[in-house]
Coordinates of C-alpha atoms and ligand atoms in Angstrom, one line a residue:
M1084 CA 9.9 7.0 17.8
C1085 CA 9.9 3.3 17.8
G1086 CA 8.3 1.4 15.0
I1087 CA 5.4 -1.1 15.2
V1088 CA 4.5 -3.8 12.7
G1089 CA 1.8 -6.5 13.1
A1090 CA 0.4 -9.0 10.7
I1091 CA -2.3 -11.7 10.6
A1092 CA -2.3 -13.9 7.5
E1093 CA -2.7 -17.5 6.2
R1094 CA 1.1 -17.4 5.5
N1095 CA 4.1 -17.2 7.8
V1096 CA 4.2 -13.5 8.8
V1097 CA 7.8 -13.4 10.1
P1098 CA 9.3 -12.2 6.7
I1099 CA 6.7 -9.5 6.6
L1100 CA 7.4 -8.4 10.1
V1101 CA 11.2 -8.3 9.6
E1102 CA 11.0 -6.4 6.3
G1103 CA 8.5 -4.0 8.0
L1104 CA 11.0 -3.4 10.8
R1105 CA 13.8 -2.8 8.3
R1106 CA 11.7 -0.1 6.7
L1107 CA 10.9 1.4 10.1
E1108 CA 14.3 1.3 11.5
Y1109 CA 14.8 5.0 10.9
R1110 CA 12.3 5.6 13.7
G1111 CA 14.5 3.9 16.4
Y1112 CA 17.2 1.3 16.3
D1113 CA 18.2 0.6 19.9
S1114 CA 16.7 -2.9 19.8
A1115 CA 14.4 -5.0 17.7
G1116 CA 12.1 -7.9 18.4
L1117 CA 9.1 -9.8 17.4
A1118 CA 6.6 -12.3 18.8
V1119 CA 4.5 -14.8 16.9
V1120 CA 1.6 -17.0 17.9
N1121 CA 1.8 -20.4 16.4
G1122 CA -0.9 -22.9 17.4
A1123 CA 0.4 -25.5 19.7
D1124 CA 3.8 -23.8 20.1
G1125 CA 2.1 -20.9 21.7
L1126 CA 4.0 -17.6 21.9
K1127 CA 7.5 -17.4 20.4
R1128 CA 9.6 -14.2 21.0
V1129 CA 12.9 -13.2 19.6
R1130 CA 14.5 -9.9 20.4
T1131 CA 17.9 -8.4 20.7
P1132 CA 19.7 -5.1 21.4
G1133 CA 20.9 -3.4 18.3
K1134 CA 19.5 -3.2 14.8
V1135 CA 17.1 -5.3 12.7
A1136 CA 20.1 -7.0 11.1
A1137 CA 21.0 -8.5 14.5
L1138 CA 17.4 -9.7 14.8
D1139 CA 17.6 -11.2 11.3
A1140 CA 20.8 -13.0 12.2
L1141 CA 19.2 -14.4 15.4
L1142 CA 16.2 -15.6 13.3
E1143 CA 18.6 -17.4 10.9
D1144 CA 20.0 -19.3 13.8
E1145 CA 16.6 -20.0 15.5
P1146 CA 13.9 -19.7 12.9
V1147 CA 10.4 -19.1 14.1
Q1148 CA 7.2 -18.9 12.2
G1149 CA 3.5 -18.2 12.7
G1150 CA 0.5 -16.7 11.0
L1151 CA 0.0 -13.9 13.5
G1152 CA 2.6 -11.7 15.1
I1153 CA 3.8 -8.3 16.2
A1154 CA 7.2 -6.7 16.0
H1155 CA 9.0 -3.6 17.1
T1156 CA 12.1 -1.5 16.7
R1157 CA 12.9 0.7 19.7
W1158 CA 14.1 4.1 20.6
A1159 CA 14.7 3.8 24.3
T1160 CA 12.7 6.1 26.7
H1161 CA 12.4 4.0 29.9
G1162 CA 15.3 1.6 30.5
V1163 CA 18.6 1.2 28.7
P1164 CA 18.7 -0.5 25.3
N1165 CA 19.3 -4.1 26.3
E1166 CA 17.5 -7.3 25.6
A1167 CA 15.3 -7.2 28.7
N1168 CA 13.9 -3.9 27.7
A1169 CA 13.4 -4.8 24.1
H1170 CA 9.8 -5.3 22.8
P1171 CA 7.6 -7.2 22.6
H1172 CA 6.9 -7.5 26.4
I1173 CA 5.2 -10.6 27.5
C1174 CA 3.1 -11.4 30.5
R1175 CA 3.0 -15.0 31.7
D1176 CA 3.7 -16.4 28.3
Q1177 CA 0.2 -15.4 27.2
V1178 CA 0.0 -11.7 26.3
A1179 CA 2.6 -9.9 24.1
V1180 CA 2.6 -6.1 23.6
V1181 CA 4.6 -3.7 21.4
H1182 CA 4.3 0.0 22.4
N1183 CA 5.2 3.3 21.0
G1184 CA 4.9 6.3 23.3
I1185 CA 5.2 7.0 27.0
I1186 CA 3.0 5.9 29.9
E1187 CA 3.2 8.6 32.5
N1188 CA 1.5 6.8 35.3
Y1189 CA 3.4 3.5 34.8
A1190 CA 5.1 3.6 38.2
E1191 CA 1.7 3.7 40.0
I1192 CA 0.3 0.9 37.8
R1193 CA 3.5 -1.2 38.3
A1194 CA 3.2 -0.9 42.1
E1195 CA -0.4 -2.0 41.9
Q1196 CA 0.5 -4.9 39.6
E1197 CA 3.3 -6.0 41.9
R1198 CA 0.8 -6.0 44.8
L1199 CA -1.4 -8.3 42.7
G1200 CA 1.6 -10.7 42.3
Y1201 CA 2.8 -9.8 38.8
E1202 CA 6.6 -9.9 38.3
F1203 CA 8.4 -7.5 36.0
A1204 CA 11.4 -8.4 33.8
S1205 CA 12.2 -5.0 32.4
D1206 CA 12.5 -1.3 33.3
T1207 CA 10.1 -0.2 30.7
D1208 CA 6.8 1.5 31.0
T1209 CA 5.4 -0.9 28.4
E1210 CA 5.4 -4.0 30.6
V1211 CA 2.7 -2.6 32.8
I1212 CA 0.4 -2.6 29.7
A1213 CA 1.0 -6.3 29.2
T1214 CA 0.4 -7.2 32.8
R1215 CA -2.6 -5.0 33.0
I1216 CA -4.2 -6.6 29.9
H1217 CA -3.5 -10.0 31.4
F1218 CA -5.2 -9.0 34.6
H1219 CA -8.3 -8.0 32.8
L1220 CA -8.3 -11.2 30.7
E1221 CA -8.1 -13.1 34.0
Q1222 CA -11.2 -11.2 35.2
G1223 CA -13.1 -12.6 32.3
A1224 CA -12.8 -9.9 29.6
G1225 CA -12.1 -10.8 26.0
L1226 CA -8.9 -9.3 24.4
V1227 CA -10.7 -6.3 22.9
E1228 CA -12.4 -5.5 26.2
A1229 CA -9.1 -6.1 28.2
V1230 CA -7.3 -3.6 25.9
R1231 CA -10.2 -1.1 26.3
K1232 CA -10.1 -1.4 30.1
T1233 CA -6.3 -1.2 30.2
T1234 CA -6.0 1.8 27.9
G1235 CA -8.7 3.5 30.0
E1236 CA -6.3 3.3 32.9
L1237 CA -3.3 4.7 31.1
E1238 CA -2.1 8.3 31.2
G1239 CA 0.2 9.4 28.5
A1240 CA 0.7 8.5 24.8
Y1241 CA 0.5 5.1 23.2
A1242 CA 0.2 3.2 20.0
I1243 CA 0.1 -0.5 20.9
G1244 CA -0.2 -3.9 19.2
V1245 CA -1.3 -6.8 21.3
V1246 CA -1.6 -10.6 20.9
D1247 CA -3.0 -13.2 23.2
T1248 CA -2.4 -17.0 22.9
R1249 CA -5.9 -17.7 24.1
E1250 CA -7.3 -15.7 21.2
P1251 CA -4.9 -16.8 18.5
D1252 CA -7.0 -15.4 15.6
R1253 CA -6.7 -11.7 16.3
I1254 CA -4.3 -8.8 16.8
V1255 CA -5.6 -5.8 18.7
G1256 CA -4.2 -2.3 18.2
A1257 CA -5.0 0.9 20.1
R1258 CA -4.0 4.5 19.6
M1259 CA -3.8 7.6 21.7
G1260 CA -1.2 10.1 20.4
P1261 CA 1.5 8.3 18.3
P1262 CA 0.3 7.2 14.9
L1263 CA -1.2 3.7 14.2
L1264 CA -2.6 2.5 10.9
V1265 CA -4.3 -0.7 9.7
G1266 CA -3.0 -2.1 6.4
L1267 CA -5.7 -3.9 4.4
G1268 CA -4.9 -7.0 2.4
V1269 CA -7.0 -9.9 1.0
G1270 CA -7.4 -12.5 3.7
E1271 CA -4.7 -10.8 5.6
H1272 CA -4.4 -7.6 7.6
F1273 CA -1.6 -5.5 9.1
L1274 CA -0.9 -3.0 11.8
T1275 CA 1.8 -0.4 11.6
S1276 CA 3.0 3.0 12.9
D1277 CA 4.1 4.1 9.4
V1278 CA 2.8 3.1 6.0
A1279 CA 6.4 2.7 4.7
A1280 CA 6.6 -0.5 6.7
L1281 CA 3.9 -2.3 4.7
I1282 CA 4.3 -1.0 1.2
P1283 CA 5.6 -4.4 -0.1
V1284 CA 2.4 -6.0 1.1
T1285 CA -0.3 -3.3 0.8
Q1286 CA -1.0 0.3 -0.1
R1287 CA -4.5 0.4 1.4
F1288 CA -4.7 1.8 4.9
L1289 CA -7.1 3.0 7.6
V1290 CA -5.7 5.7 9.8
L1291 CA -6.8 5.1 13.4
E1292 CA -7.9 8.1 15.4
D1293 CA -7.1 8.9 19.0
G1294 CA -9.1 6.6 21.3
D1295 CA -9.6 4.0 18.5
I1296 CA -9.2 0.3 19.1
A1297 CA -8.8 -2.0 16.0
E1298 CA -9.4 -5.7 16.0
L1299 CA -7.7 -7.4 13.1
E1300 CA -8.8 -10.9 12.0
R1301 CA -7.8 -12.6 8.8
D1302 CA -11.1 -11.9 7.1
R1303 CA -12.2 -8.7 8.7
V1304 CA -11.1 -5.5 10.5
T1305 CA -13.3 -3.9 13.1
V1306 CA -12.6 -0.4 14.5
Y1307 CA -14.1 0.8 17.7
D1308 CA -14.1 4.5 18.7
R1309 CA -13.4 5.8 22.2
S1310 CA -16.9 5.2 23.3
G1311 CA -16.7 1.5 22.2
E1312 CA -19.0 2.0 19.1
V1313 CA -18.0 0.3 15.8
V1314 CA -16.9 3.0 13.4
E1315 CA -15.9 3.2 9.7
R1316 CA -12.6 4.8 9.2
E1317 CA -12.0 6.0 5.6
E1318 CA -9.7 3.9 3.5
S1319 CA -6.8 5.7 1.9
L1320 CA -4.3 4.7 -0.7
S1321 CA -0.7 5.4 -0.1
E1322 CA 1.3 7.0 -2.9
L1323 CA 4.5 5.5 -1.7
S1324 CA 6.2 3.0 -4.0
A1325 CA 8.4 0.2 -2.6
D1326 CA 11.5 1.5 -4.3
A1327 CA 11.0 5.1 -2.9
V1328 CA 12.5 3.8 0.2
E1329 CA 15.5 2.0 -1.4
R1330 CA 19.0 3.3 -1.3
G1331 CA 19.8 2.7 -4.9
Q1332 CA 23.3 3.5 -6.1
Y1333 CA 24.1 5.6 -3.0
R1334 CA 26.2 4.7 -0.1
H1335 CA 23.8 6.2 2.4
Y1336 CA 20.2 7.4 2.4
M1337 CA 21.4 10.8 3.5
Q1338 CA 23.6 11.0 0.4
K1339 CA 20.7 9.9 -1.8
E1340 CA 18.5 12.5 -0.2
I1341 CA 21.0 15.3 -0.6
F1342 CA 21.2 14.5 -4.3
E1343 CA 17.4 14.2 -4.7
Q1344 CA 17.0 17.9 -3.7
P1345 CA 16.6 19.4 -7.2
E1346 CA 13.8 16.9 -8.0
A1347 CA 12.2 17.3 -4.6
I1348 CA 12.1 21.1 -4.9
A1349 CA 10.7 20.8 -8.4
N1350 CA 8.0 18.6 -7.0
T1351 CA 7.2 21.1 -4.3
L1352 CA 6.8 23.8 -6.9
E1353 CA 4.8 21.8 -9.3
G1354 CA 1.3 23.2 -9.9
R1355 CA 1.8 25.9 -7.3
I1356 CA 3.2 28.6 -9.5
H1357 CA 1.9 29.8 -12.8
G1358 CA 3.4 32.4 -15.0
S1359 CA 4.9 34.8 -12.6
R1360 CA 2.5 34.2 -9.7
V1361 CA 2.1 31.8 -6.8
L1362 CA -1.3 30.0 -7.0
E1363 CA -3.3 30.5 -3.8
A1364 CA -5.4 27.4 -4.6
A1365 CA -2.3 25.4 -3.7
F1366 CA -3.1 26.1 0.0
G1367 CA -6.6 24.7 -0.3
P1368 CA -10.1 26.0 -0.9
D1369 CA -10.3 27.8 2.4
A1370 CA -7.0 29.6 1.9
K1371 CA -8.4 32.9 0.6
A1372 CA -10.8 33.5 3.4
I1373 CA -8.2 32.5 6.0
F1374 CA -5.3 34.5 4.5
N1375 CA -7.5 37.6 4.3
R1376 CA -7.9 37.6 8.1
V1377 CA -4.2 37.0 8.9
Q1378 CA -2.3 39.8 10.5
S1379 CA 0.7 38.0 11.8
V1380 CA 2.4 34.5 11.8
Q1381 CA 3.3 32.3 14.7
I1382 CA 5.6 29.5 13.6
V1383 CA 6.2 26.3 15.8
A1384 CA 8.6 23.5 14.9
C1385 CA 11.5 21.5 16.2
G1386 CA 15.1 20.9 15.1
T1387 CA 15.7 21.4 11.4
S1388 CA 12.1 22.4 10.8
F1389 CA 12.6 25.1 13.5
H1390 CA 15.6 26.4 11.5
A1391 CA 13.3 26.6 8.4
G1392 CA 11.0 28.7 10.5
L1393 CA 13.8 31.0 11.4
V1394 CA 14.7 31.5 7.8
A1395 CA 11.1 32.2 7.0
R1396 CA 10.8 34.8 9.7
N1397 CA 13.3 36.9 7.7
W1398 CA 11.1 36.5 4.7
F1399 CA 7.8 37.2 6.4
E1400 CA 9.1 40.4 8.0
G1401 CA 11.6 41.5 5.4
L1402 CA 9.7 40.7 2.2
A1403 CA 6.1 40.6 3.1
G1404 CA 5.9 43.1 6.1
I1405 CA 4.1 40.5 8.2
P1406 CA 5.1 40.3 11.9
C1407 CA 6.4 36.7 12.5
N1408 CA 7.3 34.9 15.7
V1409 CA 9.1 31.6 15.6
E1410 CA 9.5 29.3 18.6
V1411 CA 10.7 25.8 19.3
A1412 CA 7.5 23.8 19.8
S1413 CA 8.6 22.2 23.1
E1414 CA 9.0 25.7 24.6
F1415 CA 5.9 27.3 23.0
R1416 CA 3.6 24.6 24.4
Y1417 CA 4.5 25.4 28.0
R1418 CA 5.3 29.1 27.9
H1419 CA 1.8 30.6 28.1
P1420 CA 2.2 32.8 25.1
V1421 CA -0.3 35.6 24.6
P1422 CA -2.7 34.4 21.9
R1423 CA -3.5 36.4 18.8
A1424 CA -6.7 35.4 17.1
D1425 CA -5.5 37.0 13.9
A1426 CA -2.2 35.1 13.9
L1427 CA -1.8 32.2 11.4
V1428 CA -0.1 29.3 13.3
V1429 CA 2.4 27.7 10.9
A1430 CA 3.5 24.3 12.0
I1431 CA 6.5 22.9 10.1
S1432 CA 7.4 19.2 10.3
Q1433 CA 8.8 16.6 8.0
S1434 CA 7.1 13.7 9.8
G1435 CA 3.9 15.4 10.9
E1436 CA 4.1 13.3 14.0
T1437 CA 6.5 15.2 16.2
A1438 CA 4.9 15.2 19.6
D1439 CA 5.9 18.7 20.7
T1440 CA 4.8 20.2 17.4
L1441 CA 1.4 18.5 17.6
A1442 CA 1.0 19.6 21.2
A1443 CA 2.0 23.2 20.3
V1444 CA -0.6 23.3 17.6
R1445 CA -3.3 21.9 19.8
G1446 CA -2.3 24.3 22.6
A1447 CA -2.3 27.2 20.3
R1448 CA -5.9 26.4 19.2
E1449 CA -7.0 25.9 22.8
I1450 CA -5.8 29.3 24.0
G1451 CA -7.2 31.2 21.0
F1452 CA -4.6 31.6 18.3
G1453 CA -5.9 31.7 14.7
P1454 CA -6.1 28.9 12.2
V1455 CA -3.3 26.3 11.6
L1456 CA -1.4 25.9 8.4
S1457 CA 1.0 23.0 8.3
I1458 CA 4.0 22.4 6.0
V1459 CA 4.4 18.7 6.2
N1460 CA 6.1 15.9 4.2
A1461 CA 4.2 12.9 5.4
P1462 CA 0.7 12.9 3.8
E1463 CA -0.8 10.4 6.2
S1464 CA 0.4 12.2 9.3
S1465 CA -1.5 13.5 12.4
L1466 CA -0.5 17.1 11.6
V1467 CA -2.1 17.0 8.2
R1468 CA -5.4 15.8 9.7
E1469 CA -5.4 18.4 12.4
S1470 CA -4.7 21.5 10.3
D1471 CA -7.0 23.9 8.6
L1472 CA -4.6 24.3 5.7
V1473 CA -1.8 22.1 4.5
L1474 CA 1.0 22.6 2.1
M1475 CA 2.7 19.3 1.4
T1476 CA 6.4 19.5 0.7
R1477 CA 6.4 16.4 -1.5
A1478 CA 10.0 15.6 -0.8
G1479 CA 9.3 11.9 -0.9
P1480 CA 10.3 9.6 2.0
E1481 CA 13.2 10.9 4.0
I1482 CA 14.9 7.9 5.7
G1483 CA 18.2 9.4 6.9
V1484 CA 17.8 10.7 10.4
A1485 CA 19.5 13.9 9.4
S1486 CA 17.0 16.0 7.6
T1487 CA 18.2 17.3 4.2
K1488 CA 15.6 17.4 1.4
A1489 CA 12.9 18.0 4.0
F1490 CA 14.6 21.3 5.0
T1491 CA 15.1 22.7 1.5
T1492 CA 11.5 21.8 0.4
Q1493 CA 10.2 23.3 3.6
L1494 CA 12.0 26.5 2.7
T1495 CA 10.6 26.3 -0.8
A1496 CA 7.0 25.9 0.5
L1497 CA 7.5 28.7 3.0
L1498 CA 8.6 31.1 0.3
L1499 CA 5.4 30.3 -1.5
L1500 CA 3.5 31.1 1.6
V1501 CA 5.4 34.3 2.2
V1502 CA 4.3 35.4 -1.3
A1503 CA 0.7 34.3 -0.9
L1504 CA 0.4 36.3 2.3
G1505 CA 2.7 39.1 1.4
R1506 CA 0.8 40.2 -1.7
R1507 CA -1.9 41.3 0.7
R1508 CA 0.7 43.5 2.5
A1509 CA 4.1 44.9 1.5
L1510 CA 5.0 42.5 -1.3
S1511 CA 4.7 44.2 -4.7
S1512 CA 3.8 42.3 -7.8
E1513 CA 7.3 43.0 -9.2
S1514 CA 8.8 41.4 -6.1
E1515 CA 6.4 38.4 -6.5
H1516 CA 7.6 38.0 -10.2
R1517 CA 11.2 38.1 -9.1
I1518 CA 10.7 35.6 -6.3
V1519 CA 8.8 33.2 -8.6
E1520 CA 11.5 33.5 -11.3
Q1521 CA 14.1 32.6 -8.7
L1522 CA 12.0 29.7 -7.4
R1523 CA 11.8 28.4 -11.0
S1524 CA 15.6 28.5 -11.2
L1525 CA 16.1 26.6 -8.0
P1526 CA 16.3 23.0 -9.2
G1527 CA 18.9 24.0 -11.8
V1528 CA 21.0 26.1 -9.3
C1529 CA 20.9 23.2 -6.8
E1530 CA 22.2 20.9 -9.5
R1531 CA 25.1 23.2 -10.1
V1532 CA 25.9 23.4 -6.4
L1533 CA 25.7 19.6 -6.1
A1534 CA 28.3 19.5 -8.8
L1535 CA 30.7 21.0 -6.2
D1536 CA 30.5 17.7 -4.3
E1537 CA 34.1 16.7 -4.8
H1538 CA 35.5 20.0 -3.7
V1539 CA 33.4 19.8 -0.5
H1540 CA 34.6 16.3 0.0
S1541 CA 38.2 17.4 -0.1
L1542 CA 37.4 20.2 2.5
A1543 CA 35.7 17.7 4.7
G1544 CA 39.0 15.8 5.1
R1545 CA 40.3 18.7 7.2
F1546 CA 37.4 18.2 9.7
A1547 CA 37.8 14.6 10.5
D1548 CA 40.3 15.0 13.3
K1549 CA 38.6 18.1 14.8
H1550 CA 36.5 18.1 17.9
H1551 CA 34.7 21.4 17.6
A1552 CA 33.6 23.8 14.8
L1553 CA 32.0 27.2 14.6
F1554 CA 29.4 28.1 11.9
L1555 CA 28.8 31.8 11.0
G1556 CA 26.1 33.5 9.0
R1557 CA 24.4 36.9 9.1
G1558 CA 20.7 37.7 8.5
V1559 CA 18.8 35.0 6.7
Q1560 CA 22.0 33.0 6.6
Y1561 CA 22.3 32.7 10.4
P1562 CA 19.7 29.9 10.6
V1563 CA 21.4 28.3 7.6
A1564 CA 24.6 28.3 9.7
M1565 CA 22.6 26.7 12.6
E1566 CA 21.4 24.0 10.2
G1567 CA 24.9 23.4 9.1
A1568 CA 26.1 23.0 12.7
L1569 CA 23.2 20.7 13.5
K1570 CA 24.0 18.5 10.5
L1571 CA 27.7 18.3 11.5
K1572 CA 27.1 17.5 15.1
E1573 CA 24.3 14.9 14.6
I1574 CA 26.1 12.7 12.1
S1575 CA 29.8 13.2 12.7
Y1576 CA 29.6 13.8 16.5
I1577 CA 31.9 16.9 16.1
H1578 CA 30.7 19.5 18.5
A1579 CA 29.5 22.4 16.3
E1580 CA 27.8 25.7 17.2
A1581 CA 26.4 28.5 15.1
Y1582 CA 26.6 32.2 15.7
P1583 CA 25.4 35.3 14.0
A1584 CA 28.8 36.5 12.7
G1585 CA 28.4 39.9 14.5
E1586 CA 28.2 38.1 17.8
L1587 CA 31.7 36.6 17.5
K1588 CA 33.5 39.4 19.3
H1589 CA 31.0 39.2 22.2
G1590 CA 32.5 35.9 23.4
P1591 CA 33.0 33.0 21.0
L1592 CA 36.1 34.6 19.4
A1593 CA 37.9 33.4 22.5
L1594 CA 37.5 29.9 21.2
V1595 CA 39.2 30.5 17.9
D1596 CA 42.5 28.9 17.2
A1597 CA 44.0 26.6 14.5
D1598 CA 42.1 23.6 15.9
M1599 CA 38.7 25.3 15.6
P1600 CA 37.5 25.3 12.0
V1601 CA 35.2 28.3 11.3
V1602 CA 32.7 27.8 8.5
A1603 CA 31.0 30.8 7.0
V1604 CA 28.2 31.2 4.6
A1605 CA 28.8 34.2 2.3
P1606 CA 26.4 34.9 -0.5
N1607 CA 26.7 38.1 -2.3
D1608 CA 24.0 40.0 -0.3
A1609 CA 23.7 43.2 1.6
L1610 CA 25.5 41.9 4.6
L1611 CA 28.5 40.6 2.7
E1612 CA 30.9 43.4 3.6
K1613 CA 29.9 43.1 7.3
L1614 CA 30.5 39.4 7.2
K1615 CA 33.9 39.9 5.6
S1616 CA 35.0 42.1 8.5
N1617 CA 33.9 39.3 10.9
L1618 CA 35.9 36.8 9.0
E1619 CA 39.0 39.1 9.2
E1620 CA 38.5 39.0 13.0
V1621 CA 38.8 35.2 12.8
R1622 CA 41.9 35.3 10.5
A1623 CA 43.6 37.8 12.7
R1624 CA 43.4 35.3 15.6
G1625 CA 44.9 32.4 13.6
G1626 CA 41.7 30.8 12.9
E1627 CA 41.1 28.4 9.9
L1628 CA 38.3 29.6 7.7
Y1629 CA 36.0 27.6 5.4
V1630 CA 34.0 30.1 3.4
F1631 CA 31.2 29.1 1.1
A1632 CA 31.1 32.2 -0.9
D1633 CA 29.5 33.6 -4.1
Q1634 CA 31.9 33.6 -6.9
N1635 CA 31.7 37.4 -7.1
A1636 CA 31.9 37.9 -3.3
G1637 CA 35.7 38.7 -3.5
V1638 CA 36.6 36.3 -0.7
R1639 CA 40.3 35.4 -1.5
P1640 CA 41.7 32.0 -0.6
S1641 CA 44.9 31.8 1.4
P1642 CA 46.6 29.0 3.4
S1643 CA 44.2 29.6 6.2
V1644 CA 41.2 30.6 4.2
H1645 CA 39.5 27.8 2.1
V1646 CA 37.0 29.1 -0.3
L1647 CA 34.2 27.1 -2.0
E1648 CA 33.0 29.3 -4.9
V1649 CA 29.3 29.0 -5.3
P1650 CA 27.7 30.1 -8.6
P1651 CA 25.7 33.4 -8.5
M1652 CA 21.9 33.1 -7.9
G1653 CA 18.9 35.2 -7.1
E1654 CA 19.1 36.7 -3.6
H1655 CA 15.9 35.1 -2.2
I1656 CA 16.8 31.5 -2.8
T1657 CA 20.3 31.7 -1.2
P1658 CA 19.3 30.2 2.1
I1659 CA 18.0 27.2 0.3
V1660 CA 21.0 26.7 -1.9
Y1661 CA 23.7 27.5 0.6
T1662 CA 22.4 24.8 2.8
I1663 CA 23.5 22.1 0.3
P1664 CA 27.3 22.4 0.6
L1665 CA 26.8 22.4 4.4
Q1666 CA 24.9 19.1 4.2
L1667 CA 27.7 17.7 2.0
L1668 CA 30.4 18.9 4.4
A1669 CA 28.7 17.2 7.3
Y1670 CA 28.1 14.1 5.2
Y1671 CA 31.7 13.7 4.1
A1672 CA 33.1 14.5 7.6
A1673 CA 31.0 11.7 9.0
V1674 CA 32.0 9.3 6.2
L1675 CA 35.6 10.0 7.1
K1676 CA 34.9 9.5 10.8
G1677 CA 33.1 6.2 10.0
T1678 CA 30.0 7.0 12.0
D1679 CA 26.6 5.5 11.4
I1680 CA 25.3 8.2 9.1
D1681 CA 21.7 7.2 8.5
Q1682 CA 21.1 6.2 12.1
P1683 CA 23.4 8.3 14.3
R1684 CA 23.7 7.2 17.9
N1685 CA 20.9 8.2 20.4
L1686 CA 18.6 9.7 17.7
A1687 CA 15.5 8.7 15.9
K1688 CA 13.9 10.1 12.8
S1689 CA 10.4 10.7 14.1
V1690 CA 10.2 12.1 17.6
T1691 CA 6.7 11.0 18.7
V1692 CA 7.4 11.3 22.4
E1693 CA 7.8 14.4 24.4
Ligands
LIG398 C1 17.4 17.0 12.0 O1 18.3 16.5 11.1 C2 16.5 16.1 12.8 N1 16.0 15.1 12.0 C3 15.5 16.8 13.7 O2 16.1 18.0 14.2 C4 14.1 17.0 13.1 O3 14.2 18.1 12.2 C5 13.2 17.3 14.3 O4 13.1 16.2 15.1 C6 11.8 17.7 13.8 O5 11.2 16.7 13.1 P1 10.0 16.9 12.2 O6 10.4 17.8 11.1 O7 9.6 15.5 11.7 O8 8.9 17.5 13.0

């Protein structure tokens, strides 16, 4: 959460900072601000509640400039999203700090600082960092040393950027937990929490490691490790292009990302299947040795990625005969699970920076689970670096807060993994051939389902005045229903819950009336007839049904049963494909409600705090 940009250059860095924030806004958008150091003018700060556009408008009215600055877009943790709590936080007009993360011992530090005479202007945990750095500077430390002493006193997670008017030729960054990268230019250098922010100015990056402190000057970058030694961090080249994060002809990023799914899935599959087989080499050189030892799978993930894990459990157990446990990472990390050394830990994450997922992976290692395989979309992420094996989803940047192409590419990647592990167990080569064939057909089938866009749009019109909705699925479609409900609630703010259809009569049926739309996912599978009986239970109680059904499923439309006919497809890919009309339904319901689709209230794209 939150986005950090910093820049030191010969030119005015304000446009770089603002453009960087605009590109990072998906990480948090409660408030935005920047501070620049400009020679005799000292420190200039501009900040505002709301989005980067509001900051831009302020800067039009009161332009500032400087060759050195830091900027921030915030997702509030401590303190409401108002101007006083917006970053950068400043101490005595000398030190400015932007911060991503949570300082757990901030109350103690704040009490100590108040005792020393420091005054606080915000409710944030960040302000203690600024005052503490100031304190150490006053004791005679230079900026790098003051940051080192301060970070040594902090408990919790942080990525910070710091400037000091008395050292107007450097920016100092430090990382423990949330990501922080240094962007390399020629005669100019940058700091950021996400490469996407800096793509217009550089594609060359150093990824800082936990405990690192980076000192950025115009002509050099020095990185110190946690023991204070100068270290070389390997330079990497980002593959992101500037227009990969543009919205193009689409009205929203979410819409663009929904329609990018055929291409994204094709990219996920590229070079990973050959003939009728999944290529094990796709998982890395160590895959064979690791896969040979695996007896079970433990999946950890959050939100949409957790739903992908739930779908995969059906595949691991049903297709491959491999015991599979799936758990929300924030629960797993504190639950004291019994470790199994022969279990492959599979972490699923779009961002690769989700704090709970990272902690679950680290915890699993500590207590003795087996190796970690991650399914990740962001190549420069922490999860990639901390895993034994990685399968990149290659969906391209996902900017909309609601995850769409990340989910369907995660499922595609998971099905590849199911095959790679399953062929050592219950999966026959005929089944492998069938699955690979169906995977090959996926981009085309997704295109055909996207062509149903207008029909889904018209159905969505019936949701715009509703306050609640139920989503039903059975078997592997139950997590698909969960994902559909999550999409609807997060972007349209319509309360939505998913149930396995067989559970209806155990309680939720009491909610069904004409004002409670019930959405069901009905491919032509072994559970179809059971599902149809459940749908009859809804119809008999006067419920309004929206059934996304296979053309051959025999679900008949009526005034209270709206059917979206989905073309037939191979049984193994149905969870991937049936997700798409649910995404479209949520999208159009939100369009009609006029919500902020790409940046829904209270949420952020990348949840790097606990
Ligand atoms: C879903 O639309 C959300 N974006 C959210 O549930 C997300 O999937 C979750 O926060 C996990 O993020 P990750 O995949 O980046 O780890």
